[in-house]
């Protein structure tokens, strides 16, 4: 017994570092690193863009600057966008992230049955809950074993993701590059920015992007309360601060952050873009300059500190989860909330109900550079197989990417009429069954998705205000030049580099360190790989230009 | 037959090691004990796979390990990770935090269950004692997520206590998210959660103390304190020393989840400990080789500590964890 205790202890010491090397002994090959870059490679042409001639919008969109078409009513006439059933009756397994409870089993899930039937396959899903996503994907990548037919990647910076995809996933280039995409009309309807945000690996295509609109991380506001305190829609810094002060009293606060915002630049995005800081990077004289090194960014750090000094922020902003803070927004504990643009969705508006109007804050300065998104939520990749099977899997993505105004879109997004939703006078109303059977609980929306439009049934005023916000703000928006570029250091250390910046922003925002300490954070970031990252990106940028 | 032997062992804990049985008898003994050996098997397998097997993972510390290339195809880098480790300020900051928290835990968390056990032991009513015992065990079964959420809801800036203080018009207290309060806070959390559970071994030891000794001491007019000092503590001293030596071996393993969940609220300077450092460099950043080197460093310190502590225990005439 005594000796065993000792051995147990030494064993326990090593346990912390065991990463299961025995499992990872996969077949040999090159070193994997370096070859994911696009510099010096033959670059496959971007897939052609053939926009869908959809229903007439109430206000038009503009792809080039990120204004979405506005639809106040649901179209009366729907078009058929997919000519024939995509599947061949075989079994298809997809691994996708989920933010919801697991789906009801197939036998009890009429939505799942209908989707399987429409796709013409026996569709299985492996749902990965968001909090476990990084861990599950790292394990999948490390095991190097048998992949599911479809593997969805979010934009989370998983270590050496590009190398893994290049090595283990199907090369789609011959099927989708250039005009080849035309055989999948709904994929050809995905705007260029979504493809460019995903980028090429070694000059080739390995995925199909899940489009997201260009507005990125945005400040959502409780417009009703802002109106109560007389905050103007177009405001300046002082008006912003005074509104925040007026909104904070008792157990209510002007704004609230949550802890995951401080794993990267997300917590400061609204203030940095208001101050006119570049979107992550600026390209100057062919070199990459990080936004954190600009005076505008330091100015934004000053505003962050101003907010916490005035105590107009939810005090536990660094311990709260995003769900907690969203609930604080719904129950009006906080009057503003930084979140992804996707937060502007019907399901969330229903939670606010008619207690208050959800709005988007405009940046509070005329030199604002609103940061554009990467243009996608992630992308779907496929297990290596013969071209006919890959074509079939792409057809499934094509079906699920059917645009607004098509019959396929209706099935995927709303379910079966009469069961999951009803239509009346141009308004789609979802039923109680929809709450448990939809494209989020059975996350097919992460296998393929339609280019987004502004359509918020039951909330026409919110949709109109959002469209006005896009028209006012997006013309001055800037893209992140890093989007779609490959860099070995970003692939290996991107998460760590982001964390250094997030930690530094939190330390200054919450008063643990002065704004002047930011230069130390930047030197730490540079030494940890930031400088190398800038160099690699500049080289990649040249190659892609 | 089996029970007899167990009883023998217990009655002579420090007895001489019995002479090995004759060779012919060995097979017979194995046969006789086959049920016990079978019962041993799952535990043995667990240690083989998850402890001894995992030891081979230490080769990662000498490689630039890429998960999908595996150990075979990853590049060997010699001692590069260790060189980097000794010059990495983030690593040393994690070491400092870990040691500080470990010292606080040793000073406050180690004696707490002993005190609680003595208190429980002195409760007269059997039913009452069992009830209190069950209640203090309960927090052990709560996950860290819940314990931390509880502390945050009580002590947080928007929490219950600050709410009361605000209602009274008194200034708030800053505990959650305050780097200066972080270390006492995490020690308080571990005491709240694990103190009751840790009394189990002490209570078992206390129940072994000969009642006659207490009676004799009481007859001689010894007060409660004197009985505690001269009877109870000497009787359970081997157990205390054993647990202390074991604890020292795990000195740097102060836990992962508790710190992982709270690191963000105070930042890396105050909140990073070795286990979270290994997690962030290894799993979050994919720097498995470096993380393995840090883990190996921790393991080596653990062995050194347990060896030293055991030597010291022997010097003081105690049995320690094992006999050398």
Short mmCIF file of N, CA, C and O in Angstrom, two decimals, chain B residues 1-69:
data_model
loop_
_atom_site.label_atom_id
_atom_site.label_comp_id
_atom_site.label_asym_id
_atom_site.label_seq_id
_atom_site.Cartn_x
_atom_site.Cartn_y
_atom_site.Cartn_z
N UNK B 1 -10.66 -17.38 6.71
CA UNK B 1 -9.21 -17.40 6.59
C UNK B 1 -8.68 -16.03 6.16
O UNK B 1 -7.78 -15.49 6.77
N UNK B 2 -9.35 -15.48 5.16
CA UNK B 2 -8.94 -14.16 4.66
C UNK B 2 -9.10 -13.11 5.75
O UNK B 2 -8.19 -12.35 6.04
N UNK B 3 -10.26 -13.14 6.39
CA UNK B 3 -10.52 -12.15 7.42
C UNK B 3 -9.50 -12.23 8.54
O UNK B 3 -9.09 -11.22 9.07
N UNK B 4 -9.09 -13.43 8.86
CA UNK B 4 -8.11 -13.59 9.94
C UNK B 4 -6.85 -12.80 9.63
O UNK B 4 -6.35 -12.07 10.46
N UNK B 5 -6.40 -12.92 8.40
CA UNK B 5 -5.15 -12.27 8.06
C UNK B 5 -5.28 -10.75 8.14
O UNK B 5 -4.40 -10.07 8.64
N UNK B 6 -6.40 -10.25 7.66
CA UNK B 6 -6.61 -8.81 7.71
C UNK B 6 -6.54 -8.34 9.16
O UNK B 6 -5.89 -7.36 9.49
N UNK B 7 -7.22 -9.12 10.03
CA UNK B 7 -7.24 -8.71 11.42
C UNK B 7 -5.81 -8.73 12.01
O UNK B 7 -5.43 -7.84 12.73
N UNK B 8 -5.08 -9.75 11.64
CA UNK B 8 -3.70 -9.83 12.14
C UNK B 8 -2.91 -8.58 11.75
O UNK B 8 -2.25 -7.98 12.58
N UNK B 9 -3.04 -8.21 10.50
CA UNK B 9 -2.29 -7.06 10.00
C UNK B 9 -2.64 -5.82 10.81
O UNK B 9 -1.78 -5.04 11.18
N UNK B 10 -3.95 -5.67 11.05
CA UNK B 10 -4.36 -4.44 11.70
C UNK B 10 -3.85 -4.40 13.15
O UNK B 10 -3.45 -3.34 13.63
N UNK B 11 -3.83 -5.57 13.81
CA UNK B 11 -3.45 -5.55 15.21
C UNK B 11 -1.95 -5.30 15.37
O UNK B 11 -1.50 -4.88 16.42
N UNK B 12 -1.18 -5.58 14.33
CA UNK B 12 0.26 -5.34 14.44
C UNK B 12 0.74 -4.46 13.30
O UNK B 12 1.45 -4.90 12.41
N UNK B 13 0.34 -3.21 13.30
CA UNK B 13 0.67 -2.36 12.16
C UNK B 13 2.17 -2.15 11.97
O UNK B 13 2.64 -1.96 10.88
N UNK B 14 2.90 -2.13 13.09
CA UNK B 14 4.32 -1.89 12.92
C UNK B 14 5.13 -3.17 13.17
O UNK B 14 6.30 -3.11 13.48
N UNK B 15 4.47 -4.26 13.06
CA UNK B 15 5.13 -5.54 13.33
C UNK B 15 6.18 -5.84 12.29
O UNK B 15 6.23 -5.21 11.24
N UNK B 16 7.03 -6.79 12.56
CA UNK B 16 8.07 -7.15 11.60
C UNK B 16 7.44 -7.77 10.35
O UNK B 16 6.37 -8.34 10.40
N UNK B 17 8.13 -7.58 9.24
CA UNK B 17 7.63 -8.14 7.99
C UNK B 17 7.72 -9.67 8.09
O UNK B 17 8.75 -10.21 8.47
N UNK B 18 6.61 -10.31 7.77
CA UNK B 18 6.59 -11.77 7.89
C UNK B 18 7.51 -12.38 6.83
O UNK B 18 7.62 -11.87 5.73
N UNK B 19 8.14 -13.48 7.19
CA UNK B 19 9.06 -14.14 6.27
C UNK B 19 8.31 -14.62 5.05
O UNK B 19 7.15 -15.02 5.15
N UNK B 20 8.91 -14.51 3.84
CA UNK B 20 8.22 -14.97 2.64
C UNK B 20 7.91 -16.47 2.75
O UNK B 20 8.73 -17.23 3.25
N UNK B 21 6.73 -16.86 2.30
CA UNK B 21 6.35 -18.27 2.41
C UNK B 21 7.18 -19.12 1.45
O UNK B 21 7.78 -18.60 0.51
N UNK B 22 7.19 -20.36 1.70
CA UNK B 22 7.94 -21.29 0.86
C UNK B 22 7.41 -21.23 -0.58
O UNK B 22 6.27 -20.88 -0.81
N UNK B 23 8.25 -21.57 -1.55
CA UNK B 23 7.90 -21.45 -2.95
C UNK B 23 6.66 -22.25 -3.31
O UNK B 23 5.82 -21.78 -4.08
N UNK B 24 6.56 -23.41 -2.73
CA UNK B 24 5.41 -24.26 -3.03
C UNK B 24 4.12 -23.58 -2.61
O UNK B 24 3.09 -23.72 -3.26
N UNK B 25 4.20 -22.80 -1.52
CA UNK B 25 2.99 -22.19 -0.97
C UNK B 25 2.50 -21.01 -1.78
O UNK B 25 1.35 -20.61 -1.66
N UNK B 26 3.34 -20.46 -2.63
CA UNK B 26 2.98 -19.22 -3.32
C UNK B 26 1.78 -19.41 -4.24
O UNK B 26 0.85 -18.63 -4.24
N UNK B 27 1.79 -20.46 -5.00
CA UNK B 27 0.69 -20.74 -5.93
C UNK B 27 -0.61 -20.93 -5.16
O UNK B 27 -1.65 -20.42 -5.56
N UNK B 28 -0.46 -21.64 -4.02
CA UNK B 28 -1.65 -21.88 -3.20
C UNK B 28 -2.22 -20.56 -2.69
O UNK B 28 -3.44 -20.37 -2.67
N UNK B 29 -1.33 -19.68 -2.30
CA UNK B 29 -1.79 -18.39 -1.79
C UNK B 29 -2.49 -17.60 -2.88
O UNK B 29 -3.54 -17.00 -2.67
N UNK B 30 -1.93 -17.63 -4.09
CA UNK B 30 -2.55 -16.93 -5.21
C UNK B 30 -3.96 -17.47 -5.46
O UNK B 30 -4.90 -16.73 -5.68
N UNK B 31 -4.05 -18.79 -5.39
CA UNK B 31 -5.35 -19.43 -5.60
C UNK B 31 -6.34 -18.99 -4.52
O UNK B 31 -7.48 -18.65 -4.80
N UNK B 32 -5.83 -19.00 -3.31
CA UNK B 32 -6.71 -18.67 -2.19
C UNK B 32 -7.19 -17.22 -2.27
O UNK B 32 -8.31 -16.89 -1.92
N UNK B 33 -6.33 -16.37 -2.77
CA UNK B 33 -6.66 -14.95 -2.81
C UNK B 33 -7.21 -14.50 -4.16
O UNK B 33 -7.28 -13.31 -4.44
N UNK B 34 -7.62 -15.48 -4.99
CA UNK B 34 -7.94 -15.08 -6.36
C UNK B 34 -9.07 -14.05 -6.42
O UNK B 34 -9.05 -13.17 -7.29
N UNK B 35 -10.01 -14.14 -5.51
CA UNK B 35 -11.10 -13.16 -5.54
C UNK B 35 -10.55 -11.76 -5.27
O UNK B 35 -10.86 -10.80 -5.99
N UNK B 36 -9.69 -11.70 -4.25
CA UNK B 36 -9.09 -10.40 -3.93
C UNK B 36 -8.28 -9.87 -5.10
O UNK B 36 -8.32 -8.69 -5.43
N UNK B 37 -7.54 -10.78 -5.74
CA UNK B 37 -6.71 -10.36 -6.87
C UNK B 37 -7.56 -9.85 -8.02
O UNK B 37 -7.23 -8.88 -8.69
N UNK B 38 -8.69 -10.54 -8.23
CA UNK B 38 -9.61 -10.10 -9.29
C UNK B 38 -10.15 -8.71 -8.98
O UNK B 38 -10.29 -7.86 -9.85
N UNK B 39 -10.45 -8.52 -7.69
CA UNK B 39 -10.96 -7.21 -7.28
C UNK B 39 -9.92 -6.13 -7.51
O UNK B 39 -10.24 -4.97 -7.77
N UNK B 40 -8.66 -6.54 -7.42
CA UNK B 40 -7.56 -5.59 -7.58
C UNK B 40 -7.40 -5.17 -9.04
O UNK B 40 -6.93 -4.08 -9.35
N UNK B 41 -7.83 -6.05 -9.94
CA UNK B 41 -7.53 -5.89 -11.37
C UNK B 41 -8.00 -4.55 -11.98
O UNK B 41 -7.20 -3.87 -12.62
N UNK B 42 -9.26 -4.16 -11.76
CA UNK B 42 -9.69 -2.89 -12.38
C UNK B 42 -8.83 -1.71 -11.93
O UNK B 42 -8.44 -0.87 -12.75
N UNK B 43 -8.53 -1.67 -10.64
CA UNK B 43 -7.70 -0.59 -10.11
C UNK B 43 -6.32 -0.60 -10.73
O UNK B 43 -5.78 0.43 -11.13
N UNK B 44 -5.78 -1.83 -10.85
CA UNK B 44 -4.44 -1.99 -11.42
C UNK B 44 -4.43 -1.50 -12.87
O UNK B 44 -3.53 -0.77 -13.30
N UNK B 45 -5.48 -1.89 -13.61
CA UNK B 45 -5.59 -1.47 -15.01
C UNK B 45 -5.65 0.05 -15.10
O UNK B 45 -5.02 0.66 -15.96
N UNK B 46 -6.43 0.65 -14.18
CA UNK B 46 -6.56 2.10 -14.17
C UNK B 46 -5.18 2.75 -14.04
O UNK B 46 -4.83 3.65 -14.80
N UNK B 47 -4.40 2.22 -13.08
CA UNK B 47 -3.08 2.84 -12.87
C UNK B 47 -2.17 2.59 -14.07
O UNK B 47 -1.41 3.47 -14.47
N UNK B 48 -2.26 1.38 -14.64
CA UNK B 48 -1.41 1.07 -15.79
C UNK B 48 -1.71 2.00 -16.96
O UNK B 48 -0.81 2.54 -17.58
N UNK B 49 -3.00 2.19 -17.23
CA UNK B 49 -3.37 2.95 -18.42
C UNK B 49 -3.24 4.45 -18.19
O UNK B 49 -2.61 5.15 -18.97
N UNK B 50 -3.81 4.93 -17.09
CA UNK B 50 -3.92 6.38 -16.93
C UNK B 50 -2.76 7.00 -16.16
O UNK B 50 -2.61 8.21 -16.16
N UNK B 51 -1.97 6.18 -15.46
CA UNK B 51 -0.84 6.76 -14.74
C UNK B 51 0.49 6.31 -15.34
O UNK B 51 1.27 7.13 -15.79
N UNK B 52 0.70 4.99 -15.40
CA UNK B 52 1.97 4.53 -15.94
C UNK B 52 2.02 4.75 -17.45
O UNK B 52 3.01 5.23 -17.98
N UNK B 53 0.93 4.42 -18.13
CA UNK B 53 0.88 4.60 -19.58
C UNK B 53 1.10 6.07 -19.94
O UNK B 53 1.86 6.40 -20.84
N UNK B 54 0.44 6.93 -19.18
CA UNK B 54 0.51 8.36 -19.46
C UNK B 54 1.93 8.90 -19.28
O UNK B 54 2.28 9.92 -19.86
N UNK B 55 2.73 8.20 -18.47
CA UNK B 55 4.10 8.66 -18.24
C UNK B 55 4.88 8.78 -19.55
O UNK B 55 5.75 9.62 -19.69
N UNK B 56 4.55 7.91 -20.51
CA UNK B 56 5.26 7.95 -21.79
C UNK B 56 5.00 9.27 -22.52
O UNK B 56 5.77 9.66 -23.39
N UNK B 57 3.90 9.93 -22.15
CA UNK B 57 3.58 11.23 -22.75
C UNK B 57 4.67 12.26 -22.49
O UNK B 57 4.75 13.27 -23.16
N UNK B 58 5.54 11.98 -21.51
CA UNK B 58 6.59 12.94 -21.19
C UNK B 58 7.58 13.15 -22.34
O UNK B 58 8.30 14.14 -22.35
N UNK B 59 7.60 12.26 -23.32
CA UNK B 59 8.51 12.48 -24.46
C UNK B 59 8.12 13.75 -25.20
O UNK B 59 8.96 14.37 -25.86
N UNK B 60 6.87 14.15 -25.06
CA UNK B 60 6.41 15.38 -25.72
C UNK B 60 7.26 16.58 -25.32
O UNK B 60 7.41 17.53 -26.08
N UNK B 61 7.78 16.53 -24.09
CA UNK B 61 8.55 17.66 -23.56
C UNK B 61 9.81 17.90 -24.38
O UNK B 61 10.42 18.95 -24.30
N UNK B 62 10.21 16.91 -25.17
CA UNK B 62 11.44 17.03 -25.95
C UNK B 62 11.16 17.12 -27.44
O UNK B 62 12.03 16.94 -28.27
N UNK B 63 9.88 17.37 -27.76
CA UNK B 63 9.48 17.43 -29.18
C UNK B 63 8.73 18.71 -29.47
O UNK B 63 8.13 19.30 -28.57
N UNK B 64 8.72 19.11 -30.74
CA UNK B 64 7.76 20.12 -31.18
C UNK B 64 6.55 19.32 -31.64
O UNK B 64 6.36 19.06 -32.82
N UNK B 65 5.73 18.96 -30.68
CA UNK B 65 4.69 17.96 -30.93
C UNK B 65 3.51 18.55 -31.70
O UNK B 65 2.95 19.57 -31.32
N UNK B 66 3.16 17.90 -32.80
CA UNK B 66 1.98 18.29 -33.58
C UNK B 66 1.01 17.12 -33.51
O UNK B 66 1.35 16.02 -33.94
N UNK B 67 -0.19 17.34 -32.94
CA UNK B 67 -1.07 16.21 -32.65
C UNK B 67 -1.29 15.26 -33.82
O UNK B 67 -1.19 14.06 -33.69
N UNK B 68 -1.58 15.82 -35.01
CA UNK B 68 -1.93 14.90 -36.08
C UNK B 68 -0.71 14.31 -36.78
O UNK B 68 -0.85 13.48 -37.66
N UNK B 69 0.49 14.73 -36.37
CA UNK B 69 1.68 14.05 -36.87
C UNK B 69 2.06 12.92 -35.92
O UNK B 69 2.68 11.95 -36.34
#
